[in-house]
Coordinates of C-alpha atoms and ligand atoms in Angstrom, one line a residue:
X1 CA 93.7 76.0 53.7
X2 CA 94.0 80.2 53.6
X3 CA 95.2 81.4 56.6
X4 CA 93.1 84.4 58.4
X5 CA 95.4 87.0 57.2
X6 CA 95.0 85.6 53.5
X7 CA 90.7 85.4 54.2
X8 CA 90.9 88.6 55.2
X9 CA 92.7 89.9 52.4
X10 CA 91.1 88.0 49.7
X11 CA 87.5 88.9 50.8
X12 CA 89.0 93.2 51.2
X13 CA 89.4 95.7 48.2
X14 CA 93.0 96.9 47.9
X15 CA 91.6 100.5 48.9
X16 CA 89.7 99.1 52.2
X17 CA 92.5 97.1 53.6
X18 CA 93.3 98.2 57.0
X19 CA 96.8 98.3 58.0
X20 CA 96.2 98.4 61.7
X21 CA 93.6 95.0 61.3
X22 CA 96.2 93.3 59.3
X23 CA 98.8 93.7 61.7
X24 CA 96.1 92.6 64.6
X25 CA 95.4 89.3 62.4
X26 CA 98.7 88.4 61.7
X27 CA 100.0 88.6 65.5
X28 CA 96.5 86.6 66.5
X29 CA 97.7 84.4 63.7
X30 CA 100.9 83.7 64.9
X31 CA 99.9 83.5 68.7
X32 CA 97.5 80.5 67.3
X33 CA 99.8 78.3 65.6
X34 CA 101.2 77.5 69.5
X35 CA 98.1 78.2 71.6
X36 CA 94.7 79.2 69.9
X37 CA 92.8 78.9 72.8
X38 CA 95.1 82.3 73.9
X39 CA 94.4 84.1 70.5
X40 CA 90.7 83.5 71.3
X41 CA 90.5 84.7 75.0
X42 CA 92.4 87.8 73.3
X43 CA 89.5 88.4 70.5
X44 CA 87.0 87.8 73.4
X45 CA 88.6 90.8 75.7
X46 CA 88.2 93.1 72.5
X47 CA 84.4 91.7 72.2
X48 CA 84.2 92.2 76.5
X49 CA 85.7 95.6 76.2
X50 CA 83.5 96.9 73.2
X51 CA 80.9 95.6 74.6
X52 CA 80.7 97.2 78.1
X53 CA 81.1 101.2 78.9
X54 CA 84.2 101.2 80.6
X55 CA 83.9 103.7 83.8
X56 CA 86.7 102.4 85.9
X57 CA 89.0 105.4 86.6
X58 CA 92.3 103.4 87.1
X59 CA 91.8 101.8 82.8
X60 CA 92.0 103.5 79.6
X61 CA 92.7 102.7 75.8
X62 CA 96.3 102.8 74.6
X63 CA 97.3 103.2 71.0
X64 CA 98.3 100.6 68.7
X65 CA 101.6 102.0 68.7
X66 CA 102.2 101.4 72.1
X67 CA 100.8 97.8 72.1
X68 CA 103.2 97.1 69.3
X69 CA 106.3 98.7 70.9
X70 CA 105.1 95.7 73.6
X71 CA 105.1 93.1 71.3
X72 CA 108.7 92.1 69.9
X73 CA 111.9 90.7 70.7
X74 CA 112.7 93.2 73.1
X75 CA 111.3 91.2 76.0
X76 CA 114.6 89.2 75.3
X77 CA 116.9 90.9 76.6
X78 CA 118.2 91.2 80.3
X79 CA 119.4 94.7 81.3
X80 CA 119.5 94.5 85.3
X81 CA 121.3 98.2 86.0
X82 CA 120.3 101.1 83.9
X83 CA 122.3 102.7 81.3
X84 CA 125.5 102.5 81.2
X85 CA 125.8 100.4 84.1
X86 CA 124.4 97.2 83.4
X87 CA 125.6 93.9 84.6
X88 CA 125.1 92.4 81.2
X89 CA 126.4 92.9 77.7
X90 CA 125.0 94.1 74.2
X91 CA 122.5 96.4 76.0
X92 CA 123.4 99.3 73.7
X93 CA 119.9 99.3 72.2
X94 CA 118.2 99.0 75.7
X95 CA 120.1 102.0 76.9
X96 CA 119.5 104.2 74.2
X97 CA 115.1 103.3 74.9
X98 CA 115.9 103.8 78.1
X99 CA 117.0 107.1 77.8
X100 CA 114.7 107.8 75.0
X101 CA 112.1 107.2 77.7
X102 CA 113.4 109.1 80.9
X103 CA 114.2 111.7 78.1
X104 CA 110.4 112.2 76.9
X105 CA 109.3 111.9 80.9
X106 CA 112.2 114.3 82.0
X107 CA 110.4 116.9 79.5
X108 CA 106.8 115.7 79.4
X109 CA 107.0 116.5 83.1
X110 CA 109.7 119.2 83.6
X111 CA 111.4 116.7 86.1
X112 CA 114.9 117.0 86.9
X113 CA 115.4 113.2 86.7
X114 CA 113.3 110.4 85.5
X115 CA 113.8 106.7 86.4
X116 CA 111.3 104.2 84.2
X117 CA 112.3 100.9 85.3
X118 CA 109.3 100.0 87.8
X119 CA 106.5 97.4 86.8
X120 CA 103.8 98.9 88.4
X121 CA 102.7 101.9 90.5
X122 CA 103.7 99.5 94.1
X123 CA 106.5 98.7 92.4
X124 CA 107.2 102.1 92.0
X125 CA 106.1 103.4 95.5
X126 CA 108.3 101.0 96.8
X127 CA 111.4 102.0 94.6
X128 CA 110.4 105.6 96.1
X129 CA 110.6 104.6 99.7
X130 CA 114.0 103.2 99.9
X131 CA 115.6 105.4 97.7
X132 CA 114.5 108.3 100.2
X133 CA 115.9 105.7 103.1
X134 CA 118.6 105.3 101.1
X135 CA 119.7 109.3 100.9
X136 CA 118.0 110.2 104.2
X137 CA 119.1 107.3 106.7
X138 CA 121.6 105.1 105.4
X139 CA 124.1 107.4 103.4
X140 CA 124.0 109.3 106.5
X141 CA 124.6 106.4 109.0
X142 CA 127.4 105.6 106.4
X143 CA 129.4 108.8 106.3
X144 CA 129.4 108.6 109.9
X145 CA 130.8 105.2 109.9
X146 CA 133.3 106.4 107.6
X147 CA 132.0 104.0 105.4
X148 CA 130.6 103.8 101.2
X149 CA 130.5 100.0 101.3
X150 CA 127.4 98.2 102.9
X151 CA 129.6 94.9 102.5
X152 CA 132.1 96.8 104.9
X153 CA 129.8 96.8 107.8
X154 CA 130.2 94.7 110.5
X155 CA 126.9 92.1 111.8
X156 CA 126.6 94.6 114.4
X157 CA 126.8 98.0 112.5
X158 CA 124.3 96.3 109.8
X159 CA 121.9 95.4 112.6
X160 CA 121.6 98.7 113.8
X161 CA 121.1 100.4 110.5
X162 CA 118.6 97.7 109.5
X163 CA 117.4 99.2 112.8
X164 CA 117.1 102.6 112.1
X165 CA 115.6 101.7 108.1
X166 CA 112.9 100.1 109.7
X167 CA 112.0 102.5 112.5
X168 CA 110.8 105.9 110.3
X169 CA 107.9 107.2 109.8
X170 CA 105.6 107.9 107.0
X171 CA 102.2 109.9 106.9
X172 CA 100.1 109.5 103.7
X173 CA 96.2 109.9 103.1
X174 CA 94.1 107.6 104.7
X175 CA 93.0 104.3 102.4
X176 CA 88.9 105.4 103.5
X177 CA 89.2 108.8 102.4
X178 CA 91.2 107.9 99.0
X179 CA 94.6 106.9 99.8
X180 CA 96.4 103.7 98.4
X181 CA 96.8 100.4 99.5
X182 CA 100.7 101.2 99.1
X183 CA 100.4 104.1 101.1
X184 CA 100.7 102.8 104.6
X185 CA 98.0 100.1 104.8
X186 CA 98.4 97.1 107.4
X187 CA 98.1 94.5 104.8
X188 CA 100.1 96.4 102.4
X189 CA 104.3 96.3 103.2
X190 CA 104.5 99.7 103.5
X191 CA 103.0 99.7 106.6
X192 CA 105.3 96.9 107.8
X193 CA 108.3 98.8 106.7
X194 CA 107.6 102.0 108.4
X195 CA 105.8 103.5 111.2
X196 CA 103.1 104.2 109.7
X197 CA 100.5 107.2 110.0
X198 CA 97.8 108.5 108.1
X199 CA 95.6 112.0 107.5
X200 CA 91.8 112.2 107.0
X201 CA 89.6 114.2 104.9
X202 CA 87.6 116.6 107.0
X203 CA 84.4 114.6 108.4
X204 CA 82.0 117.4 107.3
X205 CA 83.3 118.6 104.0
X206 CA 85.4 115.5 102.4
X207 CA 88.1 117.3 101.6
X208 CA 91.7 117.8 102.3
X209 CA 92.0 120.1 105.4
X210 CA 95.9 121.7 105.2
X211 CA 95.8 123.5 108.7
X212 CA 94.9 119.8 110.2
X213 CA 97.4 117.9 108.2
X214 CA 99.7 120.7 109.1
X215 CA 99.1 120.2 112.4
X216 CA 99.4 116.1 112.4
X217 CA 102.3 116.4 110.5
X218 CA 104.6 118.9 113.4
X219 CA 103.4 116.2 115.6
X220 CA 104.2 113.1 114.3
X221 CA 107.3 114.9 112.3
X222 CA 107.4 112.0 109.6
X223 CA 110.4 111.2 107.8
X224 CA 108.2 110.8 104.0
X225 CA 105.4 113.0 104.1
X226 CA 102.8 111.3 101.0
X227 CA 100.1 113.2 99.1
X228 CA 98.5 111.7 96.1
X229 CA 95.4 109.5 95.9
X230 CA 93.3 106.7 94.2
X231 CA 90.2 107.7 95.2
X232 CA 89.7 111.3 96.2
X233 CA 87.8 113.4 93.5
X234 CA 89.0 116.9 94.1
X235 CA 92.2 118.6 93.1
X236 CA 95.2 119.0 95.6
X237 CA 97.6 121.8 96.5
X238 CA 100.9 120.4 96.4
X239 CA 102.5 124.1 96.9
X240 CA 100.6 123.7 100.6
X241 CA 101.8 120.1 100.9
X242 CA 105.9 121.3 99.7
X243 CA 105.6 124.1 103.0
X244 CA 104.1 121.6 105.5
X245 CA 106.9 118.7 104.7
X246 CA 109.3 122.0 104.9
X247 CA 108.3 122.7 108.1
X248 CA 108.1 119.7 109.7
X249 CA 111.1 118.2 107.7
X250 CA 110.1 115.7 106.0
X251 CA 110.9 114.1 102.4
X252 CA 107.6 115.2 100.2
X253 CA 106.6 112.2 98.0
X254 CA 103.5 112.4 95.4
X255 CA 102.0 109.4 93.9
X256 CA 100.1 110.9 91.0
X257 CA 98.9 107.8 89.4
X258 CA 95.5 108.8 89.1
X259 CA 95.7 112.0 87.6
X260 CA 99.6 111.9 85.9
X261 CA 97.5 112.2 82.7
X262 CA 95.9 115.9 83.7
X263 CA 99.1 116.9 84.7
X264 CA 101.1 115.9 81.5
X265 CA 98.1 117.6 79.5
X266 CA 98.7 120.4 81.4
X267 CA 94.9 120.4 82.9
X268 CA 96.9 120.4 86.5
X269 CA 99.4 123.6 87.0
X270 CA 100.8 125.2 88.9
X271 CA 99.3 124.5 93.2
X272 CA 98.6 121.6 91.4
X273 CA 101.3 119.9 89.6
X274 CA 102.6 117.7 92.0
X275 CA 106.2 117.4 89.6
X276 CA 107.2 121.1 90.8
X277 CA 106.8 120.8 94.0
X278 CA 107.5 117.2 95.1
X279 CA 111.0 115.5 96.1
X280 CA 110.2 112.0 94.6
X281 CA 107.1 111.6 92.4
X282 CA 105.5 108.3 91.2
X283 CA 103.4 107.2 88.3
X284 CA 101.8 104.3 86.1
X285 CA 101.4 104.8 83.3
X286 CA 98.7 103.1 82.0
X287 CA 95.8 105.2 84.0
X288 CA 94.8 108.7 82.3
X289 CA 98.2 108.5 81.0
X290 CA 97.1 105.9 79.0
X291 CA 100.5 104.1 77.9
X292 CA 101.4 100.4 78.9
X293 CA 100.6 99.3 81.9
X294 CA 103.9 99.9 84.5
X295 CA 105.0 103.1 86.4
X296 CA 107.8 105.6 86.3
X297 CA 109.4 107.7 88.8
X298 CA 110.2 111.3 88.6
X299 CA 112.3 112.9 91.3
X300 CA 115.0 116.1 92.1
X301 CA 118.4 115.7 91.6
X302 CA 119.0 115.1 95.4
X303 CA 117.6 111.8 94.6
X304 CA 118.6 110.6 91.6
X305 CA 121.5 108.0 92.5
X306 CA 119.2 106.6 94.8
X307 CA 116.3 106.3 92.2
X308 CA 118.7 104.8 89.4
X309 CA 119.3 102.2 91.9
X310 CA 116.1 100.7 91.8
X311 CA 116.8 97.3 89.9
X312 CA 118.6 95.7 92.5
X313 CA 117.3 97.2 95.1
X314 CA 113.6 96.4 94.9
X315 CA 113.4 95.4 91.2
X316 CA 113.9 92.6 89.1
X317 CA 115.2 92.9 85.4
X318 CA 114.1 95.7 83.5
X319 CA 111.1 95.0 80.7
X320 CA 112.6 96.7 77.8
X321 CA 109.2 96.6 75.3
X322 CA 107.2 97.9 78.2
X323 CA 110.1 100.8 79.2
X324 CA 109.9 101.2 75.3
X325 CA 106.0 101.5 75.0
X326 CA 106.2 103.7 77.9
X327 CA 109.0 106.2 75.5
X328 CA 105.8 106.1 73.2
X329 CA 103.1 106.7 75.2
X330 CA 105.4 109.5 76.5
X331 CA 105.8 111.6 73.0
X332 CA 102.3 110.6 72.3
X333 CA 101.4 113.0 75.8
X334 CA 103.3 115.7 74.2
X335 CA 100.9 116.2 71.5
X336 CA 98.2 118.8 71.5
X337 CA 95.5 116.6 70.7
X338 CA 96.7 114.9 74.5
X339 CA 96.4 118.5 75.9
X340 CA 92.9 118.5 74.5
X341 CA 92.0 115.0 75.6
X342 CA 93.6 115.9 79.4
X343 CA 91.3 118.9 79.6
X344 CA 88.4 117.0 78.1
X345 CA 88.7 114.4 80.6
X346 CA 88.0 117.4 83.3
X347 CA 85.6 118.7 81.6
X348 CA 83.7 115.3 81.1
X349 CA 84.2 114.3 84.3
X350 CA 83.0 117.6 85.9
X351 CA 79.4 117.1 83.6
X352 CA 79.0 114.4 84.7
X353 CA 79.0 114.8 88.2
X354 CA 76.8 118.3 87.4
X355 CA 74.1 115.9 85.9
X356 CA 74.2 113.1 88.8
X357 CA 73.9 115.8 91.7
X358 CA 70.9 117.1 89.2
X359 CA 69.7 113.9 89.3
X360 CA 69.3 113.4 92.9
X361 CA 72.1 110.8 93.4
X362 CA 74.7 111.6 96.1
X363 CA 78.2 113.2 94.8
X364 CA 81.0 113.2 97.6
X365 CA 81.6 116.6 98.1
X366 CA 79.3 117.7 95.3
X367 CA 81.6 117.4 92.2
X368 CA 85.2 116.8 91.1
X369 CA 88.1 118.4 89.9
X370 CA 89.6 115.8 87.8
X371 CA 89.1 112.4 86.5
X372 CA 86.4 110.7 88.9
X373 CA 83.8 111.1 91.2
X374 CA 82.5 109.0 94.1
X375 CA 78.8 108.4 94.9
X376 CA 77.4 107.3 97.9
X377 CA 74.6 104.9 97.3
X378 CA 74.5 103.7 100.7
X379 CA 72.7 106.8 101.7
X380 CA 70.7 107.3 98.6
X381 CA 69.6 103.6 97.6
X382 CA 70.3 102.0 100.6
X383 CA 73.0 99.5 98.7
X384 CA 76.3 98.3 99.4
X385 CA 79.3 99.9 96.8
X386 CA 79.4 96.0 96.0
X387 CA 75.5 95.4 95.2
X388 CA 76.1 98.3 92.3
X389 CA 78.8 97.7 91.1
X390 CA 77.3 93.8 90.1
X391 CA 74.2 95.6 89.3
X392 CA 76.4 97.9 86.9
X393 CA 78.4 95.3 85.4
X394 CA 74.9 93.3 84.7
X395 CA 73.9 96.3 82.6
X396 CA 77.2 96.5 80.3
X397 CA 78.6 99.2 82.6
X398 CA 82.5 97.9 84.2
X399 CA 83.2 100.1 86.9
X400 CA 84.5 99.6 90.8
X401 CA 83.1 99.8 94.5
X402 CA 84.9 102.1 96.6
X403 CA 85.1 103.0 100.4
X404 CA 83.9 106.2 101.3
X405 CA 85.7 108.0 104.2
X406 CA 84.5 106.9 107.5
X407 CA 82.9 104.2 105.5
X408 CA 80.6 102.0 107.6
X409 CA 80.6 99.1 105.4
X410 CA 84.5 98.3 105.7
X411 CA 86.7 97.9 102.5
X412 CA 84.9 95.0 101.3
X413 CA 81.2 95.8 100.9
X414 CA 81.9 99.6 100.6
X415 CA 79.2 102.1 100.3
X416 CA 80.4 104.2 97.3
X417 CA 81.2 104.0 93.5
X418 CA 84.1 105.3 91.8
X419 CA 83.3 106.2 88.4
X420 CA 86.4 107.7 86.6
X421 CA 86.0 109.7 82.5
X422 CA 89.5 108.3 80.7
X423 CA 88.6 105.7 78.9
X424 CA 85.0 106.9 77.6
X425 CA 86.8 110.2 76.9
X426 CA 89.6 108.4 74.8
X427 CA 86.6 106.9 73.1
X428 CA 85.4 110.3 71.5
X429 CA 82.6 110.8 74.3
X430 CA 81.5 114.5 75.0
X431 CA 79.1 116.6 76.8
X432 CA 75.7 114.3 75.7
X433 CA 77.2 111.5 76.4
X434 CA 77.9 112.0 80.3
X435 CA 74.5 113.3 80.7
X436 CA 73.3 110.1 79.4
X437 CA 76.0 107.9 81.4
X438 CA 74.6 109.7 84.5
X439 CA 70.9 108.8 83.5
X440 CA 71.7 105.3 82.8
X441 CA 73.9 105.2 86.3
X442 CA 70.8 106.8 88.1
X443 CA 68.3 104.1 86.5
X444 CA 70.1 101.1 87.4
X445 CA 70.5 102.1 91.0
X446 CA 66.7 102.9 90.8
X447 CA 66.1 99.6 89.8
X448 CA 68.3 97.6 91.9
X449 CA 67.5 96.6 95.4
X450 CA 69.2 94.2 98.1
X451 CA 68.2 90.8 97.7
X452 CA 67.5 88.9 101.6
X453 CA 70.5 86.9 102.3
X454 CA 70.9 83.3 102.2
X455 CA 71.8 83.5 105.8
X456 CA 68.3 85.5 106.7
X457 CA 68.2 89.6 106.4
X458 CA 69.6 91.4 104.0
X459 CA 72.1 90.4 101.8
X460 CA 75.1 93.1 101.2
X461 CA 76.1 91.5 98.3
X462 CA 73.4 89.6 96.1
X463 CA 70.6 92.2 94.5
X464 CA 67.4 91.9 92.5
X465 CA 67.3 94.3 89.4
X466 CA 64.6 95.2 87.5
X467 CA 63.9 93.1 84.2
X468 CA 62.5 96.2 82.7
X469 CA 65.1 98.7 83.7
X470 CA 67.9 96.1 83.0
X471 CA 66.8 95.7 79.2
X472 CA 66.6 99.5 79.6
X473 CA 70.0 100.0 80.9
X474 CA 71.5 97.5 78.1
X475 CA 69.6 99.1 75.3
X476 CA 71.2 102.7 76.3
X477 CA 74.6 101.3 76.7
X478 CA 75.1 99.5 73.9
X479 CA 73.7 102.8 71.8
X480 CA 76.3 104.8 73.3
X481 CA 79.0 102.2 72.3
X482 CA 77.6 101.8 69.0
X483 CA 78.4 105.4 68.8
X484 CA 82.4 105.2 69.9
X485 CA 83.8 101.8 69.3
X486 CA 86.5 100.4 70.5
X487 CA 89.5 100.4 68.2
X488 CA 86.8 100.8 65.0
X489 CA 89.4 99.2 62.4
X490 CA 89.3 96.1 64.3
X491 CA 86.5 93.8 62.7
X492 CA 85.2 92.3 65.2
X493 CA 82.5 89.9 63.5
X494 CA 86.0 88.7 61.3
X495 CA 88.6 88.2 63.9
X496 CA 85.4 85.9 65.6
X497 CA 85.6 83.4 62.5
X498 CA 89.0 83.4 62.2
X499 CA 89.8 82.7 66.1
X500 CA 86.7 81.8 68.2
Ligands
LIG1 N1 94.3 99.6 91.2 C1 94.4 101.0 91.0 C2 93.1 101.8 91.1 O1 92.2 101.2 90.6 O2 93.1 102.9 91.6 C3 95.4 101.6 91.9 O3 96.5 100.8 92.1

């Protein structure tokens, strides 16, 4: 019997052979010799993901080079350390992608020291956090003790440094007006670790107000003062945030997850490149960077030691085919077809937002700087964040519920929807094309209305939609997808014989 890779290649003129589907086919090929059922659920998320408009502002589309550089023996090898100081041997090659990669981020970024170790962007953040406790509070406590050893301490002068480590304070955005889970929330660890504070957007204008943060900050006089976001649409002046951590003393830490992608396309600049002015920056790397999913860290000098000390500190063994997909996802941003795609992606995302307020549908603070926007469809539609969001998905459109600030309907239900540019933009999408995302967006929540709960009233969760406007919405969705497939070179209606 042929194997898929030979069908495919017998049934293909030489000239129409595609080397990107052949390498696809053989690695599902191989994959299914041990476990077809896995090689299937893999051709299924390619038929999922082509299949719906992805508006989810954390996701994106990496290249096929970076996939590959994920997929080989290098997920072998242990390298606990980082170069040159590992605790195992023969990790010559791993050192030299390691450095390949903090060498790429180091000048992708204009950073004075880049660590790419973490596996994700809490991973990361927490990295971030103890090496500032680490170079703020304990190299200090152990100078005075005399001390460079924390073996050498006694029970009683670890006690009290465990002490002082876990009695500083840290004051980020609050999760309801965009903030991350990581950035001081009660169920998240970081709000177990520190004392933990947070800063609202202004109540009448959503956004950022400096003078009050200012203020805040002099009076709680944090030890890690945190800007960056998940979920706040407008762009951020981290030259303000660098004078208020000066003045009140405190570490400034970014997390640009979001929007690392703007900033190494060069679409965020000066006020508002977070590398120039932060201490200790973090990143994933998979958002509108659009790498492999994981995180780096880019910090000043100051902070360097501290950084490099991440795997043991917080992290397990390095993955060397992710640190090396992340090298390759780096040069890739270094292009100037990234620049274009970075200030695409602002330019997409502002149209959009342009044609929804035309539309009538509510945009938190009336547009967007960068990558997403939020809508409030409480107030316009009367429905929960999590009633359209299953009213999306139902219509071939992936996106996510979010909390607005002050949100009334708690983390859970959510009044809002985030709807974030990267991924359509990566697909080729343009100027028509968000002006017909935002129609689509603005029929479904037309049609869509809160089904009465099981429990009598009104359900926050279950909704009735429109048969009508449903076929509608499908019809209009799958058009525009038609339009910009997903990786095009992958057969789809092939790789389905062969695996499914
Ligand atoms: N889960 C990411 C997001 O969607 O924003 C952040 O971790």
């Amino acid at each position: 019997m042929l194997t898929p890779l030979q069908r495919y290649l017998e049934k293909t003129p030489p000239h129409r052979v595609e080397p990107s589907f052949v390498s696809y086919i053989a690695n599902l090929q191989q994959i299914a010799v041990t476990m077809p059922h896995i090689a299937a659920l893999i051709v299924k998320e390619l038929e999922s993901q082509r299949s719906h408009l992805k508006l989810i502002a954390s996701e994106n589309y990496c290249s096929y080079a970076v996939q590959a550089a994920m997929g080989n023996l290098l997920t072998d090898k242990y390298a606990e350390g980082h170069p040159q100081y590992r605790y195992y041997g023969g990790c010559e090659n791993i050192d030299a992608i390691e450095n390949a990669g903090v060498e790429e981020a180091k000048a992708l970024f204009g950073a004075e020291h880049a660590y790419i170790q973490p596996h994700s962007g809490a991973d990361a953040n927490l990295v971030a956090y103890w090496s500032i406790l680490a170079a703020k509070v304990e190299s200090p406590a152990l100078a005075e003790l005399g001390e460079t050893n924390l073996s050498n301490l006694t029970e009683t002068q670890w006690e009290e440094l465990r002490h002082k480590l876990g009695n500083q304070k840290l004051l980020g955005l609050d999760y309801y007006s965009g903030g991350h889970l990581t950035h001081g929330y009660r169920q998240n660890v970081s709000a177990r670790m520190f004392r933990s504070y947070s800063y609202a957007v202004d109540r009448t204008t959503g956004l950022l107000d400096y003078d009050a943060i200012e203020k805040q900050a002099m009076e709680i006089k944090p030890l890690i003062l945190l800007a960056g976001y998940s979920a706040y649409p407008r762009s951020v002046n981290f030259r303000r945030f660098r004078e208020i951590a000066d003045k009140c003393g405190a570490v400034l830490m970014v997390d640009m997850a979001h929007f690392a992608g703007l900033v190494a396309g060069k679409a965020f600049t000066g006020d508002e490149d977070p590398v120039q002015w932060g201490d200790v920056v973090t990143t994933t790397t998979h958002k509108t960077l659009r790498g492999p999913r994981g995180a780096i860290i880019l910090c000043k000098k100051a902070f360097a030691e501290f950084v490099n000390k991440g795997c043991p500190l917080v992290l397990g063994g390095p993955l060397a085919h992710v640190m090396a997909a992340k090298a390759v996802a780096l040069r890739e941003a270094r292009s100037d077809q990234y620049r274009q795609y970075a200030l695409k992606i602002r330019e997409n995302a502002r149209t959009l937002a342009a044609e929804c307020v035309r539309l009538g549908l509510h945009v938190q603070t009336g547009g967007t700087d960068n990558h997403l926007l939020l809508l409030n469809i409480a107030e316009t539609h009367g429905l929960t964040g999590r009633q359209g969001e299953t009213a999306m998905f139902d219509c071939g459109i992936t996106l996510n519920r979010n909390s607005l600030p002050f949100d009334r309907n708690g983390p859970w239900w959510t009044s809002g929807l985030r709807i974030g540019v990267p991924g359509v933009t990566t697909l080729g999408m343009g100027e028509p094309e968000m002006k017909e995302i935002a129609s689509v967006v603005k029929l479904v929540l037309d049609g869509t209305k809160p089904a009465d709960s099981e429990k009598g009233g009104i359900s926050k969760g279950r909704i009735t939609l429109d048969e009508k406007i449903r076929s509608q919405a499908r019809s209009q969705v799958q058009t525009l997808l038609e339009a910009f497939p997903l990786y095009p070179e992958l057969d789809l209606p092939s790789l389905k014989t062969y695996f499914l």
